[in-house]
Amino acid sequence: MTHPSTPRVTLPATAHESAIELPVIGQGTWYMGEGLAPHRDEVRALQQGLELGMTVIDTAEMYADGGAEEVVGEALAGRRTQAFLVSKVYPWNAGRQSAIEACERSLSRLGTDHLDLYLLHWPGSIPLEETLEAFERLREQGKIRRFGVSNFDVDELDALHALPGGGDCAVNQVLYHLGSRGIETALRPWARRHDLPLMAYCPLAQAGQLRHDLFGHPVVRELADGLGITPAQLLLAWVTRPVEGRRDVIAIPKAVQPAHVEDNAAALAIRLDDEIVARLDDAFPAPRGKVPLDIV
């Protein structure tokens, strides 16, 4: 279970839901259900993560064509109330009626009657008004509690907030890790001004595959060794660090091996001092100006 001192991010209250606090590290499921690891190991990993306090579980209809949702559904059988469950809809399924049908398919695969959070996976050609209408109908039907978006940059967020009900958007899920800091120049400041938490996908740069120099970088290795932690734990602690005294990012790393799940959960207890953060800033500086949103 989550310890009371576990660092948390607050999802603000909406017109229909009270504010809720969530641990800053959850569990991702991208590439689950694809046969890359035994099905039983993926199920067990998610259950282990729940027991260790990583109660946010993120998935999507895109992942393994619904296969990841099936893994999550099996993992949550008999323990649905322990998880804050997030899934995502394809942009081309985000229409007035198609979003409702897509959500119902996801619920069926997940073996549950509701999602705690339903995200538009990335901006598409279907008008946002239609998607918001569908999300509101799903909320009225009790099939989702909150809605959010993913891979939205500042312009798209401005457009969303200009629409009726757009201000109830609960989360923007974006790529964010030490080697990809573009959101810090414009997107994160926008989100903080509007009290919009972020979810960081690929917080470990897909185990370093997106940035081959991350895990082996001498500064990362030196700092991790000095703290007695792994480079991955250092990177998770950095992504979820408080900025100006406030935490506003939930990281959702994927793990299957029991040791990796344990390491991710243990990162909840790691606090980085200003000197360590400054060393990492020097080694991997944020861009000076706005850059295109990094997407995988």
Short mmCIF file of C-alpha atoms in Angstrom, two decimals:
data_model
loop_
_atom_site.label_atom_id
_atom_site.label_comp_id
_atom_site.label_asym_id
_atom_site.label_seq_id
_atom_site.Cartn_x
_atom_site.Cartn_y
_atom_site.Cartn_z
CA MET A 1 0.00 0.00 0.00
CA THR A 2 1.06 3.63 -0.49
CA HIS A 3 2.82 5.06 2.54
CA PRO A 4 1.39 8.34 3.87
CA SER A 5 4.72 10.08 3.19
CA THR A 6 4.78 8.97 -0.46
CA PRO A 7 5.15 12.07 -2.65
CA ARG A 8 1.96 12.83 -4.53
CA VAL A 9 0.50 14.94 -7.29
CA THR A 10 -2.96 16.41 -6.88
CA LEU A 11 -5.50 16.17 -9.67
CA PRO A 12 -7.67 19.23 -9.02
CA ALA A 13 -11.39 18.97 -8.44
CA THR A 14 -13.64 19.15 -11.49
CA ALA A 15 -17.26 20.13 -11.74
CA HIS A 16 -18.17 16.54 -10.85
CA GLU A 17 -15.19 14.99 -9.03
CA SER A 18 -13.34 15.90 -5.86
CA ALA A 19 -9.60 16.50 -5.94
CA ILE A 20 -7.53 13.34 -5.66
CA GLU A 21 -3.91 12.73 -4.71
CA LEU A 22 -1.89 10.18 -6.66
CA PRO A 23 1.63 8.83 -6.14
CA VAL A 24 4.21 10.45 -8.40
CA ILE A 25 5.27 7.09 -9.85
CA GLY A 26 2.77 4.75 -11.48
CA GLN A 27 2.97 1.93 -14.00
CA GLY A 28 2.99 2.02 -17.78
CA THR A 29 1.96 -0.86 -20.04
CA TRP A 30 3.27 0.09 -23.49
CA TYR A 31 4.59 -3.11 -25.18
CA MET A 32 2.72 -5.36 -22.76
CA GLY A 33 0.52 -7.97 -24.41
CA GLU A 34 2.85 -8.29 -27.39
CA GLY A 35 4.56 -11.52 -26.36
CA LEU A 36 7.83 -9.78 -25.46
CA ALA A 37 7.50 -11.22 -21.95
CA PRO A 38 5.36 -14.08 -20.60
CA HIS A 39 1.78 -12.96 -20.04
CA ARG A 40 1.81 -14.20 -16.45
CA ASP A 41 4.93 -12.15 -15.71
CA GLU A 42 3.29 -8.95 -16.98
CA VAL A 43 0.20 -9.62 -14.86
CA ARG A 44 2.29 -10.34 -11.79
CA ALA A 45 4.41 -7.21 -12.32
CA LEU A 46 1.36 -4.95 -12.29
CA GLN A 47 0.03 -6.65 -9.17
CA GLN A 48 3.42 -6.32 -7.48
CA GLY A 49 3.52 -2.64 -8.38
CA LEU A 50 0.09 -2.09 -6.87
CA GLU A 51 1.21 -3.71 -3.63
CA LEU A 52 4.25 -1.43 -3.55
CA GLY A 53 2.13 1.73 -3.89
CA MET A 54 2.30 2.44 -7.63
CA THR A 55 -1.45 2.61 -7.94
CA VAL A 56 -1.73 4.56 -11.21
CA ILE A 57 -1.88 2.11 -14.13
CA ASP A 58 -1.79 3.58 -17.63
CA THR A 59 -2.78 1.72 -20.79
CA ALA A 60 -4.41 2.37 -24.18
CA GLU A 61 -6.47 0.70 -26.86
CA MET A 62 -3.42 1.18 -29.11
CA TYR A 63 -1.08 -0.96 -27.02
CA ALA A 64 -0.90 -4.44 -28.58
CA ASP A 65 -4.26 -3.73 -30.24
CA GLY A 66 -6.01 -3.98 -26.88
CA GLY A 67 -3.75 -6.75 -25.62
CA ALA A 68 -2.23 -4.54 -22.93
CA GLU A 69 -5.71 -3.72 -21.64
CA GLU A 70 -6.38 -7.43 -21.34
CA VAL A 71 -3.20 -7.85 -19.29
CA VAL A 72 -4.31 -5.01 -17.02
CA GLY A 73 -7.78 -6.47 -16.72
CA GLU A 74 -6.37 -9.78 -15.53
CA ALA A 75 -4.04 -8.01 -13.10
CA LEU A 76 -6.92 -6.03 -11.61
CA ALA A 77 -9.34 -8.94 -11.23
CA GLY A 78 -10.54 -8.79 -7.64
CA ARG A 79 -8.47 -5.67 -6.89
CA ARG A 80 -9.94 -2.98 -9.14
CA THR A 81 -10.47 -0.60 -6.21
CA GLN A 82 -6.72 -0.53 -5.54
CA ALA A 83 -5.91 1.14 -8.87
CA PHE A 84 -6.37 4.50 -10.52
CA LEU A 85 -6.98 3.21 -14.04
CA VAL A 86 -6.12 5.24 -17.14
CA SER A 87 -6.71 4.34 -20.79
CA LYS A 88 -6.57 6.21 -24.06
CA VAL A 89 -8.63 6.47 -27.23
CA TYR A 90 -7.20 6.69 -30.76
CA PRO A 91 -7.78 10.12 -32.36
CA TRP A 92 -9.79 8.51 -35.19
CA ASN A 93 -12.03 6.82 -32.61
CA ALA A 94 -12.67 10.08 -30.76
CA GLY A 95 -15.94 11.07 -32.42
CA ARG A 96 -19.30 11.79 -30.88
CA GLN A 97 -20.35 8.12 -31.02
CA SER A 98 -17.12 6.31 -31.88
CA ALA A 99 -15.44 7.42 -28.64
CA ILE A 100 -18.25 5.87 -26.64
CA GLU A 101 -17.93 2.62 -28.55
CA ALA A 102 -14.14 2.62 -28.18
CA CYS A 103 -14.43 3.21 -24.45
CA GLU A 104 -16.90 0.36 -24.10
CA ARG A 105 -14.49 -1.97 -25.90
CA SER A 106 -11.71 -0.88 -23.56
CA LEU A 107 -13.91 -1.45 -20.51
CA SER A 108 -14.72 -4.94 -21.76
CA ARG A 109 -11.06 -5.83 -22.21
CA LEU A 110 -10.23 -4.33 -18.81
CA GLY A 111 -13.04 -6.19 -17.08
CA THR A 112 -14.33 -3.08 -15.35
CA ASP A 113 -17.34 -0.80 -15.54
CA HIS A 114 -15.42 2.48 -15.42
CA LEU A 115 -12.12 4.26 -16.05
CA ASP A 116 -10.77 6.74 -13.57
CA LEU A 117 -9.27 8.73 -16.44
CA TYR A 118 -9.77 8.56 -20.22
CA LEU A 119 -7.34 10.35 -22.51
CA LEU A 120 -7.38 11.43 -26.14
CA HIS A 121 -4.13 9.76 -27.24
CA TRP A 122 -2.97 12.60 -29.51
CA PRO A 123 -4.60 15.46 -31.45
CA GLY A 124 -6.46 14.32 -34.54
CA SER A 125 -8.82 15.54 -37.23
CA ILE A 126 -12.06 15.01 -35.32
CA PRO A 127 -13.14 18.32 -33.78
CA LEU A 128 -12.38 18.57 -30.07
CA GLU A 129 -15.98 19.64 -29.48
CA GLU A 130 -17.11 16.18 -30.56
CA THR A 131 -14.61 14.43 -28.34
CA LEU A 132 -15.58 16.56 -25.34
CA GLU A 133 -19.23 15.79 -25.98
CA ALA A 134 -18.48 12.07 -26.02
CA PHE A 135 -16.39 12.33 -22.85
CA GLU A 136 -19.22 14.15 -21.10
CA ARG A 137 -21.70 11.46 -22.13
CA LEU A 138 -19.33 8.78 -20.87
CA ARG A 139 -19.03 10.63 -17.57
CA GLU A 140 -22.79 10.95 -17.25
CA GLN A 141 -23.08 7.21 -17.89
CA GLY A 142 -20.55 6.49 -15.14
CA LYS A 143 -18.07 4.94 -17.57
CA ILE A 144 -15.30 7.49 -16.93
CA ARG A 145 -14.59 9.71 -13.94
CA ARG A 146 -12.31 12.24 -15.61
CA PHE A 147 -10.95 12.99 -19.06
CA GLY A 148 -7.59 14.23 -20.25
CA VAL A 149 -5.32 14.47 -23.27
CA SER A 150 -1.94 13.21 -24.40
CA ASN A 151 0.72 14.69 -26.68
CA PHE A 152 -0.92 18.13 -26.63
CA ASP A 153 1.32 21.17 -27.01
CA VAL A 154 0.49 24.71 -25.88
CA ASP A 155 -1.56 25.65 -28.96
CA GLU A 156 -3.73 22.54 -28.66
CA LEU A 157 -4.20 23.13 -24.94
CA ASP A 158 -5.26 26.71 -25.64
CA ALA A 159 -7.83 25.43 -28.12
CA LEU A 160 -9.07 22.85 -25.63
CA HIS A 161 -9.43 25.35 -22.79
CA ALA A 162 -11.38 27.72 -25.02
CA LEU A 163 -14.16 25.13 -25.37
CA PRO A 164 -17.04 24.63 -22.92
CA GLY A 165 -15.92 22.01 -20.41
CA GLY A 166 -12.33 22.06 -21.67
CA GLY A 167 -11.12 23.42 -18.36
CA ASP A 168 -12.02 20.12 -16.69
CA CYS A 169 -9.17 18.39 -18.53
CA ALA A 170 -7.39 16.51 -15.72
CA VAL A 171 -4.01 15.61 -17.23
CA ASN A 172 -1.76 16.04 -20.26
CA GLN A 173 0.42 12.98 -20.84
CA VAL A 174 3.66 13.80 -22.67
CA LEU A 175 7.12 12.41 -23.32
CA TYR A 176 9.48 13.64 -20.62
CA HIS A 177 12.84 12.42 -19.41
CA LEU A 178 16.25 13.89 -18.58
CA GLY A 179 17.30 13.75 -22.22
CA SER A 180 14.08 15.33 -23.52
CA ARG A 181 13.31 18.53 -21.65
CA GLY A 182 11.52 20.56 -24.31
CA ILE A 183 8.29 20.75 -22.28
CA GLU A 184 10.07 22.89 -19.69
CA THR A 185 10.25 26.00 -21.90
CA ALA A 186 6.56 26.59 -22.61
CA LEU A 187 4.32 23.57 -22.01
CA ARG A 188 5.09 22.92 -18.37
CA PRO A 189 4.81 26.61 -17.40
CA TRP A 190 1.43 26.71 -19.19
CA ALA A 191 0.31 23.60 -17.33
CA ARG A 192 1.41 24.99 -13.99
CA ARG A 193 -0.44 28.27 -14.60
CA HIS A 194 -3.60 26.30 -15.37
CA ASP A 195 -3.12 23.79 -12.53
CA LEU A 196 -2.89 20.94 -15.05
CA PRO A 197 -0.75 18.00 -13.90
CA LEU A 198 1.43 16.16 -16.40
CA MET A 199 2.02 12.45 -16.85
CA ALA A 200 5.48 11.55 -18.15
CA TYR A 201 5.63 8.62 -20.52
CA CYS A 202 9.01 7.04 -21.30
CA PRO A 203 10.50 8.68 -18.16
CA LEU A 204 13.48 6.34 -18.54
CA ALA A 205 13.76 7.01 -22.28
CA GLN A 206 12.66 3.40 -22.89
CA ALA A 207 15.46 2.03 -20.70
CA GLY A 208 17.83 4.46 -22.38
CA GLN A 209 17.03 3.41 -25.93
CA LEU A 210 15.77 6.87 -26.87
CA ARG A 211 18.96 8.46 -25.53
CA HIS A 212 21.81 5.97 -25.49
CA ASP A 213 23.98 8.25 -23.37
CA LEU A 214 21.53 8.52 -20.47
CA PHE A 215 22.16 5.44 -18.34
CA GLY A 216 25.90 5.35 -18.98
CA HIS A 217 26.56 9.08 -18.72
CA PRO A 218 29.40 9.67 -16.25
CA VAL A 219 27.48 12.28 -14.24
CA VAL A 220 24.41 10.03 -14.01
CA ARG A 221 26.58 7.10 -12.94
CA GLU A 222 28.55 9.17 -10.43
CA LEU A 223 25.46 10.67 -8.80
CA ALA A 224 23.59 7.36 -8.69
CA ASP A 225 26.57 5.58 -7.20
CA GLY A 226 26.98 8.33 -4.62
CA LEU A 227 23.37 7.93 -3.52
CA GLY A 228 23.53 4.13 -3.59
CA ILE A 229 20.78 3.91 -6.20
CA THR A 230 20.51 2.84 -9.83
CA PRO A 231 20.66 5.26 -12.77
CA ALA A 232 17.00 4.42 -13.47
CA GLN A 233 16.01 5.42 -9.94
CA LEU A 234 17.93 8.66 -10.28
CA LEU A 235 16.13 9.44 -13.55
CA LEU A 236 12.71 8.70 -12.01
CA ALA A 237 13.47 10.87 -8.99
CA TRP A 238 14.53 13.66 -11.33
CA VAL A 239 11.40 13.48 -13.52
CA THR A 240 9.14 13.61 -10.45
CA ARG A 241 11.19 16.18 -8.52
CA PRO A 242 9.40 19.19 -7.05
CA VAL A 243 9.90 22.41 -9.01
CA GLU A 244 9.61 25.58 -6.94
CA GLY A 245 8.28 23.42 -4.11
CA ARG A 246 5.51 21.81 -6.13
CA ARG A 247 5.20 18.37 -7.68
CA ASP A 248 3.19 18.28 -10.88
CA VAL A 249 4.49 15.23 -12.80
CA ILE A 250 3.47 11.58 -12.50
CA ALA A 251 5.93 9.18 -14.14
CA ILE A 252 4.64 5.93 -15.63
CA PRO A 253 7.60 3.60 -16.27
CA LYS A 254 6.96 0.09 -17.52
CA ALA A 255 8.56 -2.85 -15.74
CA VAL A 256 8.11 -6.61 -15.89
CA GLN A 257 11.04 -8.05 -13.95
CA PRO A 258 10.36 -8.13 -10.17
CA ALA A 259 13.62 -6.33 -9.38
CA HIS A 260 12.76 -3.51 -11.78
CA VAL A 261 9.30 -3.13 -10.25
CA GLU A 262 10.88 -2.93 -6.79
CA ASP A 263 13.43 -0.38 -7.98
CA ASN A 264 10.74 1.82 -9.49
CA ALA A 265 8.69 1.75 -6.30
CA ALA A 266 11.76 2.46 -4.18
CA ALA A 267 12.34 5.63 -6.22
CA LEU A 268 9.27 7.08 -4.48
CA ALA A 269 11.44 7.54 -1.39
CA ILE A 270 14.37 9.26 -3.16
CA ARG A 271 14.82 12.99 -2.65
CA LEU A 272 17.35 14.89 -4.77
CA ASP A 273 19.03 17.93 -3.29
CA ASP A 274 19.65 21.15 -5.20
CA GLU A 275 23.29 20.28 -5.92
CA ILE A 276 22.35 16.99 -7.62
CA VAL A 277 19.63 18.67 -9.68
CA ALA A 278 22.12 21.36 -10.72
CA ARG A 279 24.67 18.74 -11.80
CA LEU A 280 22.04 17.03 -13.95
CA ASP A 281 20.94 20.38 -15.39
CA ASP A 282 24.52 21.08 -16.44
CA ALA A 283 24.92 17.64 -18.03
CA PHE A 284 21.54 17.70 -19.81
CA PRO A 285 20.43 21.33 -20.11
CA ALA A 286 16.91 22.25 -21.11
CA PRO A 287 16.56 24.05 -24.47
CA ARG A 288 16.73 27.84 -24.28
CA GLY A 289 13.60 28.38 -26.34
CA LYS A 290 10.48 26.54 -27.36
CA VAL A 291 11.02 23.42 -29.43
CA PRO A 292 8.50 21.09 -31.14
CA LEU A 293 6.84 18.66 -28.76
CA ASP A 294 8.87 15.46 -28.54
CA ILE A 295 6.70 12.44 -29.35
CA VAL A 296 7.38 8.72 -29.62
#
